[in-house]
mmCIF file of C-alpha atoms in Angstrom:
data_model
loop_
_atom_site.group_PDB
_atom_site.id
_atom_site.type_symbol
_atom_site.label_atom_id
_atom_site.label_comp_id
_atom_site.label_asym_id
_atom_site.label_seq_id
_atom_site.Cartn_x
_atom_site.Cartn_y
_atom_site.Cartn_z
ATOM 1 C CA UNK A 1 -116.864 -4.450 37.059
ATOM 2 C CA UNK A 2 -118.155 -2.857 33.603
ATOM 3 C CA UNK A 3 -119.748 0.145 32.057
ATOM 4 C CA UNK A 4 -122.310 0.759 29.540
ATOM 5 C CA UNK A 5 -123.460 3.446 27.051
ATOM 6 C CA UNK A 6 -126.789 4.297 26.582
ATOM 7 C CA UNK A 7 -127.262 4.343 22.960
ATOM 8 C CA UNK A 8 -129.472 7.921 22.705
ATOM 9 C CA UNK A 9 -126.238 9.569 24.887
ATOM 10 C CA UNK A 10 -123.506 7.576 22.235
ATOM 11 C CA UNK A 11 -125.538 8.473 18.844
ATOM 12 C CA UNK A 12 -125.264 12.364 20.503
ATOM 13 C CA UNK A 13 -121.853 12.294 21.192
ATOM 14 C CA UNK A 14 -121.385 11.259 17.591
ATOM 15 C CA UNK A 15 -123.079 13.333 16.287
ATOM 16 C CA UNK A 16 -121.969 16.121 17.838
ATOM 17 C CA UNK A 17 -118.361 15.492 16.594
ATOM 18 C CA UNK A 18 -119.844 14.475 13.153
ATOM 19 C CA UNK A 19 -118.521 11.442 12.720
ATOM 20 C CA UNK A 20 -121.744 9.341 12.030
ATOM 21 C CA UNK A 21 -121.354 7.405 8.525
ATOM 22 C CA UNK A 22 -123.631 8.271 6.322
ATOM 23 C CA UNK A 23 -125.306 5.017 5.001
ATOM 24 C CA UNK A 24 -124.430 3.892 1.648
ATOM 25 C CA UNK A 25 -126.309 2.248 -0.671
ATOM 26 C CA UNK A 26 -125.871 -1.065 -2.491
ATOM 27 C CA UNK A 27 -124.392 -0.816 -6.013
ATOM 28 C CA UNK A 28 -124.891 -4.637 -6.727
ATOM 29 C CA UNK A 29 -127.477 -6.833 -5.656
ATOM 30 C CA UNK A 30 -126.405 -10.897 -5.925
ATOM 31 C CA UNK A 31 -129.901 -13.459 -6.297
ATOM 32 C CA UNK A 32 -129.725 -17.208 -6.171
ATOM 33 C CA UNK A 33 -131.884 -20.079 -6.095
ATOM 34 C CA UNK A 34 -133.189 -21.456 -3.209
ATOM 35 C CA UNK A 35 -130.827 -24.783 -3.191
ATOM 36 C CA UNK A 36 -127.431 -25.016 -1.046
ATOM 37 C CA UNK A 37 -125.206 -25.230 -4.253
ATOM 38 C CA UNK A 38 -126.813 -21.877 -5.233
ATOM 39 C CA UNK A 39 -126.403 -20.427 -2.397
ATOM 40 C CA UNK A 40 -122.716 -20.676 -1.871
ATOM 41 C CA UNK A 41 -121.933 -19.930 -5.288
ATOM 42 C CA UNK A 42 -124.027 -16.353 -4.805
ATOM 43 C CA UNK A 43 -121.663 -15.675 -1.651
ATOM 44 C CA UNK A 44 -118.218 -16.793 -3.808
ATOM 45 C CA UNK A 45 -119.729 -14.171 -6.803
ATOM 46 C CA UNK A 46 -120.504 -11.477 -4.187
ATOM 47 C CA UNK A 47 -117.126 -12.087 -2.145
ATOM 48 C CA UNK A 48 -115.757 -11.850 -5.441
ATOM 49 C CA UNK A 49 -117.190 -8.666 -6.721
ATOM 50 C CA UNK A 50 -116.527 -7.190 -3.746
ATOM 51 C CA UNK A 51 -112.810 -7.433 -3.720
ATOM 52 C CA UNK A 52 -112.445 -6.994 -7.348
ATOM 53 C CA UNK A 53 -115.177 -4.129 -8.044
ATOM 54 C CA UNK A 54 -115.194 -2.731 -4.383
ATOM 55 C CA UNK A 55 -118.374 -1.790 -4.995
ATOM 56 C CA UNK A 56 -120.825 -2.343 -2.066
ATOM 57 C CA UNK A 57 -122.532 -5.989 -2.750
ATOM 58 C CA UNK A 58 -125.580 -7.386 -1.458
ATOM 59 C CA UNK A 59 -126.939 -11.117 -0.766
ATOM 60 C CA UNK A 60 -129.716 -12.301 0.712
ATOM 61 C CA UNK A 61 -129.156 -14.439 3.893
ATOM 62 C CA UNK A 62 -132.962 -15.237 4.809
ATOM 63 C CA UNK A 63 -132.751 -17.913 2.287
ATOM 64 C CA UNK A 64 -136.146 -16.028 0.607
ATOM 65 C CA UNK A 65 -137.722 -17.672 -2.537
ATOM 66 C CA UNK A 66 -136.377 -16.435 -5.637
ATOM 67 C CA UNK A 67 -139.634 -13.826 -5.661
ATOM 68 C CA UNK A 68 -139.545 -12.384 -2.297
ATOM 69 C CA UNK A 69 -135.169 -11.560 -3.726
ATOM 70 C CA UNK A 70 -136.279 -10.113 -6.644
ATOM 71 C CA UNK A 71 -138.992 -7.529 -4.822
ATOM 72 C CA UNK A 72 -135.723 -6.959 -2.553
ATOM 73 C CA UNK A 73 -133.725 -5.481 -5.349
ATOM 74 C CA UNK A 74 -136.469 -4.090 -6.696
ATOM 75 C CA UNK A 75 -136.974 -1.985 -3.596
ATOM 76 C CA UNK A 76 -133.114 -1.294 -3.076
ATOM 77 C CA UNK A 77 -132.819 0.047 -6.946
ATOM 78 C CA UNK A 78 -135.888 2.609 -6.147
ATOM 79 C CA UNK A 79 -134.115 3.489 -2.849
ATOM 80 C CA UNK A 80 -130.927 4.324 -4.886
ATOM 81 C CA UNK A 81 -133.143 6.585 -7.046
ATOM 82 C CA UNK A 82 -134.268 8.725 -4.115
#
């Protein structure tokens, strides 16, 4: 025995008592090399910014080249900017 939402039906229902979040946007974007040592020292800084700055803190997790992060932040800055 279970039950199921259909997604259209729950995104109405919240909406309808307004209690969608609004999206926020990142206020720090983290990049790292491509190696293993560089990657878990980019999640320690970010888990570290996060708790001291509470800011919201981004990392990549695709394990991208360094250029394919940097075109990332690029593109979350101009989103801020909107």
């Amino acid at each position: 025995i279970g039950f199921a939402f259909g997604m259209e039906r729950l995104l109405l229902a919240m909406n309808a008592q307004a209690s969608i979040p609004e999206a926020s946007k990142p206020e720090i974007y983290v990049i790292g090399f491509e190696s293993d040592e560089s990657r878990k020292a980019v999640i320690s800084c970010a888990h570290a910014l996060r708790i001291k700055s509470g800011k919201q803190v981004i990392v990549d997790v695709q394990n991208r080249s360094l250029k394919a992060q940097m075109k990332e932040a690029d593109k979350c800055v101009e989103d801020r900017c909107d």
